[in-house]
Amino acid sequence: GDSVTQMEGPVTLSEEAFLTINCTYTATGYPSLFWYVQYPGEGLQLLLKATKADDKGSNKGFEATYRKETTSFHLEKGSVQVSDSAVYFCALSEGGGTSYGKLTFGQGTILTVHP
Amino acid sequence: DGGITQSPKYLFRKEGQNVTLSCEQNLNHDAMYWYRQDPGQGLRLIYYSQIVNDFQKGDIAEGYSVSREKKESFPLTVTSAQKNPTAFYLCASRPRTLDNSPLHFGNGTRLTVT
């Protein structure tokens, strides 16, 4: 079945540091890939997405490129802020067929940014 | 503003009692989902529904039940058969099931069973 593996956390950085959170996936078809962010006590918000190979999703300074050859979708940001502290989830969706568009999530990576 | 409302935010129950978590959306979405979140385990799918009066089991449906009598509403009942009910429960929706549009999430209900 489909699966998503994220780098284990927690990740602790100083403000303005470079961020990478690794994400690799296993899927039978051609999934869409997503990064979601969860702030304390809240639900998940879509951060960015990519729907086909070599697409780059970007939002709020975060970027991730859909790499089919390495089955990866790593999240990056050049300069993190304290307000970026949250839990980040990588996810994939197979779309149609028997999966009915279910999202499969990674385990989440806790990011803490210190001033 | 359109969105998904989950209530209550915190819920406490005694072991052996059934409890129902509310999820309402005014986004006119066809598909709705229930996920369970446990520390370090990501989100796991409990049930999903593609249209009114239809729903399917997800990966961890045992001990849970749902209904979809209205497009806007998808309540989840945690029954006494669920062995480890204490968790953070998230409801989500998307316009249709058979596409790759992003899920919209509610703010969750934290259930504690003692």
PDB file of C-alpha atoms in Angstrom:
ATOM      1  CA  GLY A   1       0.000   0.000   0.000  1.00  0.00           C
ATOM      2  CA  ASP A   2       0.839   3.660  -0.066  1.00  0.00           C
ATOM      3  CA  SER A   3       3.135   5.062   2.601  1.00  0.00           C
ATOM      4  CA  VAL A   4       4.908   8.278   3.530  1.00  0.00           C
ATOM      5  CA  THR A   5       8.075   8.508   5.591  1.00  0.00           C
ATOM      6  CA  GLN A   6       9.253  11.755   7.141  1.00  0.00           C
ATOM      7  CA  MET A   7      12.495  12.526   8.883  1.00  0.00           C
ATOM      8  CA  GLU A   8      12.188  12.049  12.586  1.00  0.00           C
ATOM      9  CA  GLY A   9      12.037  15.058  14.796  1.00  0.00           C
ATOM     10  CA  PRO A  10      11.909  17.106  16.700  1.00  0.00           C
ATOM     11  CA  VAL A  11      13.873  19.660  14.747  1.00  0.00           C
ATOM     12  CA  THR A  12      15.187  22.668  16.653  1.00  0.00           C
ATOM     13  CA  LEU A  13      16.630  25.667  14.817  1.00  0.00           C
ATOM     14  CA  SER A  14      17.623  29.224  15.482  1.00  0.00           C
ATOM     15  CA  GLU A  15      15.765  32.020  13.746  1.00  0.00           C
ATOM     16  CA  GLU A  16      16.985  32.651  10.164  1.00  0.00           C
ATOM     17  CA  ALA A  17      18.463  29.162   9.852  1.00  0.00           C
ATOM     18  CA  PHE A  18      17.871  26.982   6.775  1.00  0.00           C
ATOM     19  CA  LEU A  19      15.230  24.290   7.109  1.00  0.00           C
ATOM     20  CA  THR A  20      14.944  20.923   5.401  1.00  0.00           C
ATOM     21  CA  ILE A  21      12.410  18.282   6.360  1.00  0.00           C
ATOM     22  CA  ASN A  22      12.816  15.108   4.330  1.00  0.00           C
ATOM     23  CA  CYS A  23       9.850  13.199   2.951  1.00  0.00           C
ATOM     24  CA  THR A  24       9.863  10.060   0.818  1.00  0.00           C
ATOM     25  CA  TYR A  25       6.895   8.090  -0.410  1.00  0.00           C
ATOM     26  CA  THR A  26       5.784   4.762  -1.804  1.00  0.00           C
ATOM     27  CA  ALA A  27       2.822   4.674  -4.161  1.00  0.00           C
ATOM     28  CA  THR A  28       1.564   2.442  -6.945  1.00  0.00           C
ATOM     29  CA  GLY A  29       0.335   5.175  -9.257  1.00  0.00           C
ATOM     30  CA  TYR A  30       1.031   8.855  -9.789  1.00  0.00           C
ATOM     31  CA  PRO A  31       0.031  10.580  -6.571  1.00  0.00           C
ATOM     32  CA  SER A  32      -0.366  14.203  -5.717  1.00  0.00           C
ATOM     33  CA  LEU A  33       1.846  15.332  -2.855  1.00  0.00           C
ATOM     34  CA  PHE A  34       1.111  17.778  -0.068  1.00  0.00           C
ATOM     35  CA  TRP A  35       2.664  19.463   2.920  1.00  0.00           C
ATOM     36  CA  TYR A  36       0.334  20.390   5.755  1.00  0.00           C
ATOM     37  CA  VAL A  37       1.151  22.438   8.852  1.00  0.00           C
ATOM     38  CA  GLN A  38      -0.481  22.127  12.274  1.00  0.00           C
ATOM     39  CA  TYR A  39      -0.189  24.842  14.906  1.00  0.00           C
ATOM     40  CA  PRO A  40      -0.771  23.929  18.572  1.00  0.00           C
ATOM     41  CA  GLY A  41      -4.355  22.942  19.350  1.00  0.00           C
ATOM     42  CA  GLU A  42      -5.533  23.381  15.778  1.00  0.00           C
ATOM     43  CA  GLY A  43      -6.382  21.320  12.729  1.00  0.00           C
ATOM     44  CA  LEU A  44      -4.155  20.973   9.692  1.00  0.00           C
ATOM     45  CA  GLN A  45      -3.716  23.687   7.074  1.00  0.00           C
ATOM     46  CA  LEU A  46      -2.488  23.093   3.565  1.00  0.00           C
ATOM     47  CA  LEU A  47       0.968  24.608   3.130  1.00  0.00           C
ATOM     48  CA  LEU A  48       1.744  23.629  -0.462  1.00  0.00           C
ATOM     49  CA  LYS A  49       1.134  20.928  -3.033  1.00  0.00           C
ATOM     50  CA  ALA A  50       2.441  19.418  -6.264  1.00  0.00           C
ATOM     51  CA  THR A  51       0.420  17.257  -8.604  1.00  0.00           C
ATOM     52  CA  LYS A  52       2.988  15.855 -11.051  1.00  0.00           C
ATOM     53  CA  ALA A  53       6.665  15.077 -11.367  1.00  0.00           C
ATOM     54  CA  ASP A  54       9.055  18.087 -11.324  1.00  0.00           C
ATOM     55  CA  ASP A  55       6.315  20.422 -10.075  1.00  0.00           C
ATOM     56  CA  LYS A  56       7.460  22.806  -7.363  1.00  0.00           C
ATOM     57  CA  GLY A  57       4.963  23.841  -4.715  1.00  0.00           C
ATOM     58  CA  SER A  58       5.633  27.033  -2.792  1.00  0.00           C
ATOM     59  CA  ASN A  59       3.958  29.173  -0.153  1.00  0.00           C
ATOM     60  CA  LYS A  60       5.079  31.578   2.610  1.00  0.00           C
ATOM     61  CA  GLY A  61       8.745  31.020   1.739  1.00  0.00           C
ATOM     62  CA  PHE A  62       8.444  27.221   1.892  1.00  0.00           C
ATOM     63  CA  GLU A  63       9.187  25.106  -1.182  1.00  0.00           C
ATOM     64  CA  ALA A  64       9.063  21.443  -2.135  1.00  0.00           C
ATOM     65  CA  THR A  65       9.784  19.749  -5.480  1.00  0.00           C
ATOM     66  CA  TYR A  66       8.083  16.533  -6.614  1.00  0.00           C
ATOM     67  CA  ARG A  67      10.957  14.190  -7.485  1.00  0.00           C
ATOM     68  CA  LYS A  68       9.650  11.020  -9.088  1.00  0.00           C
ATOM     69  CA  GLU A  69      13.097   9.506  -9.615  1.00  0.00           C
ATOM     70  CA  THR A  70      13.871   9.612  -5.912  1.00  0.00           C
ATOM     71  CA  THR A  71      10.209   9.405  -4.747  1.00  0.00           C
ATOM     72  CA  SER A  72      10.779  12.436  -2.555  1.00  0.00           C
ATOM     73  CA  PHE A  73       9.091  15.716  -1.667  1.00  0.00           C
ATOM     74  CA  HIS A  74      11.435  17.453   0.764  1.00  0.00           C
ATOM     75  CA  LEU A  75      10.279  20.682   2.420  1.00  0.00           C
ATOM     76  CA  GLU A  76      12.718  23.620   2.502  1.00  0.00           C
ATOM     77  CA  LYS A  77      12.790  27.192   3.731  1.00  0.00           C
ATOM     78  CA  GLY A  78      15.736  29.510   3.453  1.00  0.00           C
ATOM     79  CA  SER A  79      15.218  31.469   6.673  1.00  0.00           C
ATOM     80  CA  VAL A  80      12.859  30.237   9.372  1.00  0.00           C
ATOM     81  CA  GLN A  81      11.028  32.428  11.874  1.00  0.00           C
ATOM     82  CA  VAL A  82       9.775  31.753  15.382  1.00  0.00           C
ATOM     83  CA  SER A  83       6.239  31.773  13.965  1.00  0.00           C
ATOM     84  CA  ASP A  84       7.107  28.721  11.819  1.00  0.00           C
ATOM     85  CA  SER A  85       7.190  26.556  14.940  1.00  0.00           C
ATOM     86  CA  ALA A  86       4.593  23.856  14.308  1.00  0.00           C
ATOM     87  CA  VAL A  87       4.151  20.236  13.261  1.00  0.00           C
ATOM     88  CA  TYR A  88       4.648  19.545   9.545  1.00  0.00           C
ATOM     89  CA  PHE A  89       3.018  16.613   7.754  1.00  0.00           C
ATOM     90  CA  CYS A  90       3.867  15.222   4.354  1.00  0.00           C
ATOM     91  CA  ALA A  91       0.979  13.465   2.610  1.00  0.00           C
ATOM     92  CA  LEU A  92       0.018  11.834  -0.665  1.00  0.00           C
ATOM     93  CA  SER A  93      -3.246  11.272  -2.461  1.00  0.00           C
ATOM     94  CA  GLU A  94      -3.766   8.705  -5.176  1.00  0.00           C
ATOM     95  CA  GLY A  95      -6.896  10.308  -6.566  1.00  0.00           C
ATOM     96  CA  GLY A  96      -9.379   7.981  -8.191  1.00  0.00           C
ATOM     97  CA  GLY A  97      -9.687   4.238  -8.284  1.00  0.00           C
ATOM     98  CA  THR A  98     -10.221   2.156  -5.186  1.00  0.00           C
ATOM     99  CA  SER A  99      -8.352   4.585  -2.958  1.00  0.00           C
ATOM    100  CA  TYR A 100     -11.152   7.167  -3.330  1.00  0.00           C
ATOM    101  CA  GLY A 101      -8.725  10.007  -2.958  1.00  0.00           C
ATOM    102  CA  LYS A 102      -7.687   9.121   0.573  1.00  0.00           C
ATOM    103  CA  LEU A 103      -4.766  11.020   2.001  1.00  0.00           C
ATOM    104  CA  THR A 104      -1.907   9.003   3.474  1.00  0.00           C
ATOM    105  CA  PHE A 105       0.117  10.975   6.022  1.00  0.00           C
ATOM    106  CA  GLY A 106       3.616  10.780   7.348  1.00  0.00           C
ATOM    107  CA  GLN A 107       4.099  10.742  11.093  1.00  0.00           C
ATOM    108  CA  GLY A 108       4.738  14.468  11.350  1.00  0.00           C
ATOM    109  CA  THR A 109       7.860  16.458  12.231  1.00  0.00           C
ATOM    110  CA  ILE A 110       7.855  18.886  15.128  1.00  0.00           C
ATOM    111  CA  LEU A 111       9.744  22.095  14.338  1.00  0.00           C
ATOM    112  CA  THR A 112      10.778  24.520  17.076  1.00  0.00           C
ATOM    113  CA  VAL A 113      12.461  27.791  16.136  1.00  0.00           C
ATOM    114  CA  HIS A 114      14.239  29.784  18.853  1.00  0.00           C
ATOM    115  CA  PRO A 115      14.866  33.555  18.695  1.00  0.00           C
TER     116      PRO A 115
ATOM    117  CA  ASP B   1     -16.725  32.492   5.901  1.00  0.00           C
ATOM    118  CA  GLY B   2     -16.946  28.869   4.824  1.00  0.00           C
ATOM    119  CA  GLY B   3     -15.299  26.191   6.864  1.00  0.00           C
ATOM    120  CA  ILE B   4     -15.530  23.088   8.995  1.00  0.00           C
ATOM    121  CA  THR B   5     -16.769  23.279  12.575  1.00  0.00           C
ATOM    122  CA  GLN B   6     -15.985  20.567  15.068  1.00  0.00           C
ATOM    123  CA  SER B   7     -17.524  20.580  18.498  1.00  0.00           C
ATOM    124  CA  PRO B   8     -16.796  20.444  21.283  1.00  0.00           C
ATOM    125  CA  LYS B   9     -13.094  21.306  21.376  1.00  0.00           C
ATOM    126  CA  TYR B  10     -12.546  19.175  24.498  1.00  0.00           C
ATOM    127  CA  LEU B  11     -14.621  16.174  25.550  1.00  0.00           C
ATOM    128  CA  PHE B  12     -14.343  14.008  28.637  1.00  0.00           C
ATOM    129  CA  ARG B  13     -16.085  10.674  29.109  1.00  0.00           C
ATOM    130  CA  LYS B  14     -16.043   7.718  31.414  1.00  0.00           C
ATOM    131  CA  GLU B  15     -14.968   4.357  30.095  1.00  0.00           C
ATOM    132  CA  GLY B  16     -17.880   2.319  28.752  1.00  0.00           C
ATOM    133  CA  GLN B  17     -19.872   5.289  27.464  1.00  0.00           C
ATOM    134  CA  ASN B  18     -20.506   6.027  23.820  1.00  0.00           C
ATOM    135  CA  VAL B  19     -19.751   9.571  22.705  1.00  0.00           C
ATOM    136  CA  THR B  20     -20.566  11.460  19.501  1.00  0.00           C
ATOM    137  CA  LEU B  21     -18.296  14.069  17.947  1.00  0.00           C
ATOM    138  CA  SER B  22     -19.879  16.694  15.721  1.00  0.00           C
ATOM    139  CA  CYS B  23     -18.585  17.837  12.330  1.00  0.00           C
ATOM    140  CA  GLU B  24     -20.401  20.417  10.199  1.00  0.00           C
ATOM    141  CA  GLN B  25     -19.219  22.024   6.951  1.00  0.00           C
ATOM    142  CA  ASN B  26     -20.674  24.861   4.881  1.00  0.00           C
ATOM    143  CA  LEU B  27     -18.269  24.454   1.960  1.00  0.00           C
ATOM    144  CA  ASN B  28     -20.749  22.431  -0.122  1.00  0.00           C
ATOM    145  CA  HIS B  29     -18.206  19.598  -0.273  1.00  0.00           C
ATOM    146  CA  ASP B  30     -19.338  16.107  -1.225  1.00  0.00           C
ATOM    147  CA  ALA B  31     -16.583  14.147   0.508  1.00  0.00           C
ATOM    148  CA  MET B  32     -15.967  14.094   4.242  1.00  0.00           C
ATOM    149  CA  TYR B  33     -13.405  12.249   6.368  1.00  0.00           C
ATOM    150  CA  TRP B  34     -12.597  11.419   9.980  1.00  0.00           C
ATOM    151  CA  TYR B  35      -8.989  11.043  11.069  1.00  0.00           C
ATOM    152  CA  ARG B  36      -7.498  10.144  14.402  1.00  0.00           C
ATOM    153  CA  GLN B  37      -4.216  11.704  15.524  1.00  0.00           C
ATOM    154  CA  ASP B  38      -1.966  10.158  18.149  1.00  0.00           C
ATOM    155  CA  PRO B  39       1.456  11.501  19.182  1.00  0.00           C
ATOM    156  CA  GLY B  40       4.198  10.372  16.820  1.00  0.00           C
ATOM    157  CA  GLN B  41       1.806   8.425  14.570  1.00  0.00           C
ATOM    158  CA  GLY B  42       0.532  10.992  12.137  1.00  0.00           C
ATOM    159  CA  LEU B  43      -3.093  10.807  11.051  1.00  0.00           C
ATOM    160  CA  ARG B  44      -5.000   7.584  10.505  1.00  0.00           C
ATOM    161  CA  LEU B  45      -8.240   7.368   8.547  1.00  0.00           C
ATOM    162  CA  ILE B  46     -11.296   6.120  10.472  1.00  0.00           C
ATOM    163  CA  TYR B  47     -14.202   6.581   8.019  1.00  0.00           C
ATOM    164  CA  TYR B  48     -14.974   8.545   4.897  1.00  0.00           C
ATOM    165  CA  SER B  49     -18.062   9.461   2.950  1.00  0.00           C
ATOM    166  CA  GLN B  50     -18.336  10.351  -0.736  1.00  0.00           C
ATOM    167  CA  ILE B  51     -21.982  11.390  -0.789  1.00  0.00           C
ATOM    168  CA  VAL B  52     -25.027  11.578   1.434  1.00  0.00           C
ATOM    169  CA  ASN B  53     -26.190   8.234   2.824  1.00  0.00           C
ATOM    170  CA  ASP B  54     -22.948   6.536   1.871  1.00  0.00           C
ATOM    171  CA  PHE B  55     -19.753   5.894   3.852  1.00  0.00           C
ATOM    172  CA  GLN B  56     -16.825   3.462   3.889  1.00  0.00           C
ATOM    173  CA  LYS B  57     -14.472   2.160   6.534  1.00  0.00           C
ATOM    174  CA  GLY B  58     -10.980   3.554   6.639  1.00  0.00           C
ATOM    175  CA  ASP B  59      -7.901   1.925   8.094  1.00  0.00           C
ATOM    176  CA  ILE B  60      -8.971   1.881  11.765  1.00  0.00           C
ATOM    177  CA  ALA B  61     -12.794   1.736  11.778  1.00  0.00           C
ATOM    178  CA  GLU B  62     -13.202  -0.803  14.577  1.00  0.00           C
ATOM    179  CA  GLY B  63     -15.047   0.674  17.554  1.00  0.00           C
ATOM    180  CA  TYR B  64     -16.351   3.665  15.581  1.00  0.00           C
ATOM    181  CA  SER B  65     -19.541   4.420  13.668  1.00  0.00           C
ATOM    182  CA  VAL B  66     -20.673   7.300  11.442  1.00  0.00           C
ATOM    183  CA  SER B  67     -23.724   8.575   9.605  1.00  0.00           C
ATOM    184  CA  ARG B  68     -24.188  10.925   6.652  1.00  0.00           C
ATOM    185  CA  GLU B  69     -27.837  11.948   6.597  1.00  0.00           C
ATOM    186  CA  LYS B  70     -27.075  15.472   5.372  1.00  0.00           C
ATOM    187  CA  LYS B  71     -24.380  16.784   3.065  1.00  0.00           C
ATOM    188  CA  GLU B  72     -23.229  19.255   5.700  1.00  0.00           C
ATOM    189  CA  SER B  73     -22.899  16.846   8.615  1.00  0.00           C
ATOM    190  CA  PHE B  74     -20.745  13.771   9.325  1.00  0.00           C
ATOM    191  CA  PRO B  75     -20.897  12.870  13.044  1.00  0.00           C
ATOM    192  CA  LEU B  76     -18.567  10.251  14.504  1.00  0.00           C
ATOM    193  CA  THR B  77     -19.578   8.000  17.391  1.00  0.00           C
ATOM    194  CA  VAL B  78     -16.828   6.504  19.512  1.00  0.00           C
ATOM    195  CA  THR B  79     -18.312   3.379  21.032  1.00  0.00           C
ATOM    196  CA  SER B  80     -17.345   1.484  24.158  1.00  0.00           C
ATOM    197  CA  ALA B  81     -15.816  -1.155  21.869  1.00  0.00           C
ATOM    198  CA  GLN B  82     -12.966   1.200  20.931  1.00  0.00           C
ATOM    199  CA  LYS B  83     -10.073   0.011  23.100  1.00  0.00           C
ATOM    200  CA  ASN B  84      -8.028   3.218  23.121  1.00  0.00           C
ATOM    201  CA  PRO B  85     -10.416   6.112  22.465  1.00  0.00           C
ATOM    202  CA  THR B  86      -8.348   8.909  23.996  1.00  0.00           C
ATOM    203  CA  ALA B  87      -6.989  10.889  21.018  1.00  0.00           C
ATOM    204  CA  PHE B  88      -7.301  14.040  18.927  1.00  0.00           C
ATOM    205  CA  TYR B  89     -10.006  13.624  16.265  1.00  0.00           C
ATOM    206  CA  LEU B  90      -9.962  15.618  13.041  1.00  0.00           C
ATOM    207  CA  CYS B  91     -12.763  16.004  10.524  1.00  0.00           C
ATOM    208  CA  ALA B  92     -11.980  17.027   6.951  1.00  0.00           C
ATOM    209  CA  SER B  93     -13.693  17.578   3.624  1.00  0.00           C
ATOM    210  CA  ARG B  94     -12.934  18.107  -0.043  1.00  0.00           C
ATOM    211  CA  PRO B  95     -15.146  19.002  -3.027  1.00  0.00           C
ATOM    212  CA  ARG B  96     -15.210  15.468  -4.432  1.00  0.00           C
ATOM    213  CA  THR B  97     -13.635  12.162  -3.536  1.00  0.00           C
ATOM    214  CA  LEU B  98     -12.242  11.196  -6.929  1.00  0.00           C
ATOM    215  CA  ASP B  99      -9.768  14.021  -7.339  1.00  0.00           C
ATOM    216  CA  ASN B 100      -6.602  15.273  -5.722  1.00  0.00           C
ATOM    217  CA  SER B 101      -7.868  18.537  -4.302  1.00  0.00           C
ATOM    218  CA  PRO B 102      -6.521  19.326  -0.822  1.00  0.00           C
ATOM    219  CA  LEU B 103      -8.426  18.423   2.300  1.00  0.00           C
ATOM    220  CA  HIS B 104      -9.892  21.186   4.442  1.00  0.00           C
ATOM    221  CA  PHE B 105      -9.662  20.418   8.149  1.00  0.00           C
ATOM    222  CA  GLY B 106     -11.615  21.427  11.213  1.00  0.00           C
ATOM    223  CA  ASN B 107      -9.824  22.422  14.412  1.00  0.00           C
ATOM    224  CA  GLY B 108     -10.332  19.038  16.007  1.00  0.00           C
ATOM    225  CA  THR B 109     -11.866  17.555  19.136  1.00  0.00           C
ATOM    226  CA  ARG B 110      -9.654  16.238  21.909  1.00  0.00           C
ATOM    227  CA  LEU B 111     -11.366  13.268  23.542  1.00  0.00           C
ATOM    228  CA  THR B 112     -10.231  11.985  26.920  1.00  0.00           C
ATOM    229  CA  VAL B 113     -11.714   8.781  28.292  1.00  0.00           C
ATOM    230  CA  THR B 114     -10.966   7.784  31.873  1.00  0.00           C
TER     231      THR B 114
END
